[in-house]
PDB file of C-alpha atoms in Angstrom:
ATOM      1  CA  MET A  20      37.153 -22.308 -61.928  1.00  0.00           C
ATOM      2  CA  ARG A  21      38.974 -20.736 -59.049  1.00  0.00           C
ATOM      3  CA  ARG A  22      37.419 -17.405 -59.846  1.00  0.00           C
ATOM      4  CA  LEU A  23      33.898 -18.856 -59.679  1.00  0.00           C
ATOM      5  CA  GLY A  24      34.625 -20.449 -56.286  1.00  0.00           C
ATOM      6  CA  ALA A  25      35.901 -17.165 -54.893  1.00  0.00           C
ATOM      7  CA  GLY A  26      32.786 -15.415 -56.143  1.00  0.00           C
ATOM      8  CA  ILE A  27      30.489 -17.969 -54.501  1.00  0.00           C
ATOM      9  CA  ARG A  28      32.380 -17.732 -51.211  1.00  0.00           C
ATOM     10  CA  GLY A  29      31.997 -13.958 -51.393  1.00  0.00           C
ATOM     11  CA  VAL A  30      28.244 -14.310 -51.883  1.00  0.00           C
ATOM     12  CA  VAL A  31      27.991 -16.811 -49.005  1.00  0.00           C
ATOM     13  CA  VAL A  32      30.025 -14.554 -46.701  1.00  0.00           C
ATOM     14  CA  SER A  33      27.904 -11.556 -47.727  1.00  0.00           C
ATOM     15  CA  ALA A  34      24.703 -13.513 -47.075  1.00  0.00           C
ATOM     16  CA  GLY A  35      26.055 -14.527 -43.674  1.00  0.00           C
ATOM     17  CA  VAL A  36      26.794 -10.912 -42.762  1.00  0.00           C
ATOM     18  CA  VAL A  37      23.328  -9.843 -43.930  1.00  0.00           C
ATOM     19  CA  GLY A  38      21.826 -12.686 -41.878  1.00  0.00           C
ATOM     20  CA  LEU A  39      23.827 -11.664 -38.803  1.00  0.00           C
ATOM     21  CA  VAL A  40      22.815  -8.040 -39.187  1.00  0.00           C
ATOM     22  CA  GLY A  41      19.185  -8.958 -39.912  1.00  0.00           C
ATOM     23  CA  VAL A  42      18.858 -11.390 -37.012  1.00  0.00           C
ATOM     24  CA  GLY A  43      21.673 -10.261 -34.757  1.00  0.00           C
ATOM     25  CA  MET A  44      20.712  -6.616 -34.382  1.00  0.00           C
ATOM     26  CA  PRO A  45      17.220  -7.351 -32.971  1.00  0.00           C
ATOM     27  CA  ALA A  46      18.832  -9.864 -30.617  1.00  0.00           C
ATOM     28  CA  VAL A  47      21.312  -7.237 -29.437  1.00  0.00           C
ATOM     29  CA  ALA A  48      18.470  -4.736 -28.969  1.00  0.00           C
ATOM     30  CA  PHE A  49      16.486  -7.372 -27.049  1.00  0.00           C
ATOM     31  CA  LEU A  50      19.410  -8.079 -24.745  1.00  0.00           C
ATOM     32  CA  ALA A  51      20.063  -4.373 -24.215  1.00  0.00           C
ATOM     33  CA  GLU A  52      16.401  -3.804 -23.265  1.00  0.00           C
ATOM     34  CA  TYR A  53      15.806  -7.018 -21.302  1.00  0.00           C
ATOM     35  CA  GLY A  54      15.557  -6.902 -17.552  1.00  0.00           C
ATOM     36  CA  CYS A  55      15.074  -4.333 -14.868  1.00  0.00           C
ATOM     37  CA  GLY A  56      17.527  -1.500 -14.593  1.00  0.00           C
ATOM     38  CA  GLU A  57      18.075   1.891 -13.048  1.00  0.00           C
ATOM     39  CA  GLN A  58      14.845   3.329 -14.448  1.00  0.00           C
ATOM     40  CA  GLU A  59      12.773   0.545 -12.862  1.00  0.00           C
ATOM     41  CA  GLU A  60      14.688   0.900  -9.591  1.00  0.00           C
ATOM     42  CA  ARG A  61      13.778   4.601  -9.468  1.00  0.00           C
ATOM     43  CA  LEU A  62      10.138   3.844 -10.287  1.00  0.00           C
ATOM     44  CA  GLY A  63      10.056   1.191  -7.550  1.00  0.00           C
ATOM     45  CA  ALA A  64      11.379   3.691  -5.005  1.00  0.00           C
ATOM     46  CA  VAL A  65       8.665   6.186  -5.971  1.00  0.00           C
ATOM     47  CA  LEU A  66       5.928   3.531  -5.792  1.00  0.00           C
ATOM     48  CA  ALA A  67       7.151   2.384  -2.382  1.00  0.00           C
ATOM     49  CA  ARG A  68       6.614   5.911  -1.027  1.00  0.00           C
ATOM     50  CA  GLU A  69       2.900   5.915  -1.886  1.00  0.00           C
ATOM     51  CA  ALA A  70       1.128   6.771   1.381  1.00  0.00           C
ATOM     52  CA  VAL A  71      -1.741   4.371   0.725  1.00  0.00           C
ATOM     53  CA  LEU A  72       0.637   1.434   1.275  1.00  0.00           C
ATOM     54  CA  GLY A  73       0.871   2.505   4.906  1.00  0.00           C
ATOM     55  CA  THR A  74      -2.878   2.361   5.476  1.00  0.00           C
ATOM     56  CA  ALA A  75      -5.124  -0.594   6.270  1.00  0.00           C
ATOM     57  CA  PRO A  76      -8.517  -1.265   7.811  1.00  0.00           C
ATOM     58  CA  GLU A  77      -8.816  -1.136  11.590  1.00  0.00           C
ATOM     59  CA  GLY A  78      -7.589  -4.366  13.129  1.00  0.00           C
ATOM     60  CA  ALA A  79      -5.061  -5.110  10.364  1.00  0.00           C
ATOM     61  CA  ARG A  80      -1.540  -5.871  11.575  1.00  0.00           C
ATOM     62  CA  PRO A  81       1.349  -4.937   9.276  1.00  0.00           C
ATOM     63  CA  GLN A  82       3.418  -7.926   8.152  1.00  0.00           C
ATOM     64  CA  GLY A  83       6.012  -6.118   6.085  1.00  0.00           C
ATOM     65  CA  ARG A  84       6.627  -4.281   2.870  1.00  0.00           C
ATOM     66  CA  TYR A  85       8.260  -5.481  -0.304  1.00  0.00           C
ATOM     67  CA  ARG A  86       9.412  -4.154  -3.647  1.00  0.00           C
ATOM     68  CA  GLY A  87      10.468  -5.823  -6.867  1.00  0.00           C
ATOM     69  CA  CYS A  88      10.605  -5.888 -10.643  1.00  0.00           C
ATOM     70  CA  ASP A  89       9.830  -8.614 -13.177  1.00  0.00           C
ATOM     71  CA  ASP A  90      12.718  -8.878 -15.665  1.00  0.00           C
ATOM     72  CA  ASP A  91      10.479 -10.186 -18.456  1.00  0.00           C
ATOM     73  CA  ASP A  92       8.055  -7.261 -18.693  1.00  0.00           C
ATOM     74  CA  ARG A  93       9.867  -4.795 -16.414  1.00  0.00           C
ATOM     75  CA  ARG A  94       6.721  -4.448 -14.300  1.00  0.00           C
ATOM     76  CA  VAL A  95       7.525  -2.846 -10.952  1.00  0.00           C
ATOM     77  CA  VAL A  96       5.678  -3.600  -7.717  1.00  0.00           C
ATOM     78  CA  ALA A  97       5.724  -2.126  -4.237  1.00  0.00           C
ATOM     79  CA  GLY A  98       3.443  -3.674  -1.668  1.00  0.00           C
ATOM     80  CA  ALA A  99       2.485  -4.245   1.899  1.00  0.00           C
ATOM     81  CA  GLY A 100       1.071  -7.312   3.603  1.00  0.00           C
ATOM     82  CA  HIS A 101      -1.212  -7.320   6.622  1.00  0.00           C
ATOM     83  CA  ARG A 102      -2.753  -9.972   8.844  1.00  0.00           C
ATOM     84  CA  TYR A 103      -6.451  -9.242   8.830  1.00  0.00           C
ATOM     85  CA  GLY A 104      -9.424 -11.139  10.190  1.00  0.00           C
ATOM     86  CA  GLY A 105     -12.121  -9.035   8.518  1.00  0.00           C
ATOM     87  CA  SER A 106     -14.007  -9.684   5.303  1.00  0.00           C
ATOM     88  CA  ALA A 107     -13.212  -8.799   1.714  1.00  0.00           C
ATOM     89  CA  GLU A 108     -16.236  -6.471   1.743  1.00  0.00           C
ATOM     90  CA  GLN A 109     -14.755  -4.550   4.687  1.00  0.00           C
ATOM     91  CA  VAL A 110     -11.445  -4.254   2.835  1.00  0.00           C
ATOM     92  CA  LEU A 111     -13.133  -2.921  -0.309  1.00  0.00           C
ATOM     93  CA  ARG A 112     -15.194  -0.421   1.675  1.00  0.00           C
ATOM     94  CA  TYR A 113     -12.075   0.815   3.449  1.00  0.00           C
ATOM     95  CA  TYR A 114     -10.024   1.321   0.255  1.00  0.00           C
ATOM     96  CA  ASP A 115     -12.992   2.801  -1.625  1.00  0.00           C
ATOM     97  CA  GLU A 116     -12.520   5.734   0.783  1.00  0.00           C
ATOM     98  CA  ALA A 117      -8.772   5.621   1.523  1.00  0.00           C
ATOM     99  CA  ALA A 118      -7.573   5.347  -2.094  1.00  0.00           C
ATOM    100  CA  PRO A 119      -9.409   8.425  -3.463  1.00  0.00           C
ATOM    101  CA  ALA A 120      -8.310  10.390  -0.387  1.00  0.00           C
ATOM    102  CA  ALA A 121      -4.713   9.630  -1.475  1.00  0.00           C
ATOM    103  CA  GLY A 122      -5.362  10.710  -5.089  1.00  0.00           C
ATOM    104  CA  TRP A 123      -6.263   7.342  -6.623  1.00  0.00           C
ATOM    105  CA  ARG A 124      -9.284   7.043  -8.942  1.00  0.00           C
ATOM    106  CA  GLY A 125     -11.472   3.952  -9.130  1.00  0.00           C
ATOM    107  CA  THR A 126     -11.564   1.671 -12.169  1.00  0.00           C
ATOM    108  CA  GLU A 127     -14.222  -0.734 -13.415  1.00  0.00           C
ATOM    109  CA  VAL A 128     -12.557  -3.478 -11.385  1.00  0.00           C
ATOM    110  CA  PRO A 129     -13.426  -3.601  -7.666  1.00  0.00           C
ATOM    111  CA  GLY A 130     -10.319  -3.175  -5.531  1.00  0.00           C
ATOM    112  CA  CYS A 131      -8.333  -1.548  -8.349  1.00  0.00           C
ATOM    113  CA  PHE A 132      -7.422   2.134  -8.582  1.00  0.00           C
ATOM    114  CA  ALA A 133      -5.250   4.152 -10.976  1.00  0.00           C
ATOM    115  CA  LYS A 134      -3.111   7.278 -10.708  1.00  0.00           C
ATOM    116  CA  GLU A 135      -0.275   8.988 -12.566  1.00  0.00           C
ATOM    117  CA  VAL A 136       2.984   8.284 -10.727  1.00  0.00           C
ATOM    118  CA  ASP A 137       6.416   9.336 -11.953  1.00  0.00           C
ATOM    119  CA  GLY A 138       5.255   9.864 -15.548  1.00  0.00           C
ATOM    120  CA  THR A 139       3.330   6.609 -15.976  1.00  0.00           C
ATOM    121  CA  THR A 140       0.015   5.113 -14.925  1.00  0.00           C
ATOM    122  CA  ALA A 141       0.268   3.120 -11.711  1.00  0.00           C
ATOM    123  CA  TYR A 142      -2.360   0.761 -10.347  1.00  0.00           C
ATOM    124  CA  LEU A 143      -3.261   0.164  -6.731  1.00  0.00           C
ATOM    125  CA  THR A 144      -4.684  -3.308  -6.155  1.00  0.00           C
ATOM    126  CA  VAL A 145      -6.188  -4.746  -3.014  1.00  0.00           C
ATOM    127  CA  GLU A 146      -6.418  -8.517  -2.565  1.00  0.00           C
ATOM    128  CA  GLY A 147      -7.832 -10.550   0.276  1.00  0.00           C
ATOM    129  CA  PRO A 148      -7.937 -11.242   2.954  1.00  0.00           C
ATOM    130  CA  GLU A 149      -7.093 -14.694   1.676  1.00  0.00           C
ATOM    131  CA  GLY A 150      -6.182 -16.991   4.551  1.00  0.00           C
ATOM    132  CA  GLY A 151      -6.079 -13.950   6.831  1.00  0.00           C
ATOM    133  CA  VAL A 152      -3.601 -12.070   4.618  1.00  0.00           C
ATOM    134  CA  LEU A 153      -4.435  -8.740   2.997  1.00  0.00           C
ATOM    135  CA  LEU A 154      -2.137  -7.522   0.199  1.00  0.00           C
ATOM    136  CA  VAL A 155      -2.026  -3.932  -0.989  1.00  0.00           C
ATOM    137  CA  GLU A 156       0.163  -3.383  -4.072  1.00  0.00           C
ATOM    138  CA  VAL A 157       1.106  -0.555  -6.388  1.00  0.00           C
ATOM    139  CA  LEU A 158       2.124  -1.801  -9.859  1.00  0.00           C
ATOM    140  CA  ALA A 159       3.475   0.079 -12.866  1.00  0.00           C
ATOM    141  CA  ASP A 160       5.707  -0.114 -15.901  1.00  0.00           C
ATOM    142  CA  ARG A 161       7.002   2.514 -18.297  1.00  0.00           C
ATOM    143  CA  GLU A 162       4.648   1.208 -21.008  1.00  0.00           C
ATOM    144  CA  ALA A 163       1.603   2.241 -18.902  1.00  0.00           C
ATOM    145  CA  SER A 164       0.176  -1.285 -19.280  1.00  0.00           C
ATOM    146  CA  ALA A 165      -3.208  -2.047 -17.718  1.00  0.00           C
ATOM    147  CA  MET A 166      -2.621  -3.969 -14.511  1.00  0.00           C
ATOM    148  CA  CYS A 167      -6.116  -4.855 -13.374  1.00  0.00           C
TER     149      CYS A 167
END
C-alpha cells in the first residue's frame, strides 16, 4: 500500500512540474519581454530627433515636446504640440509638403506618413487643430506595426 501511495505522489509531483514548466515558462518569457526597456529608450531618442517635429505651419506657437513608451505594446512616441488657430486643411497642406521634404512618404490616410527610422517603420501623424491644439507625432515599435 505504501508503495502505491509513493508512486501516486511521484506522478502528482511530476505532473505539477510539467504544469509549472508548461505554464510557467511562457509567463517568465512574458515578464521578461513586458514593458519598455533600453531598446525602446534608444528608439525614442532617435524619433525625438526627427526634424519634422520642429516644423509647423506659419502662425503655430510651440507648446512643448514629449516622448514616451507604452509598456503594453512597447510603442514609442515622440511628439510636439503647437497652439494653432488655422484649419485642419491648412495643416494637411503644410505637412503634405514638409513631410516629404524630410524624407517621409505619404500613406492612404490623410495626415499620416511613413519612413524607415532606426531599423523599423515609423509613422508621422498630424492631428488637429482640435481646440486650437495641433499635435505632430512620430510613432514606432520594433514590430513595425501599422500606426495609422
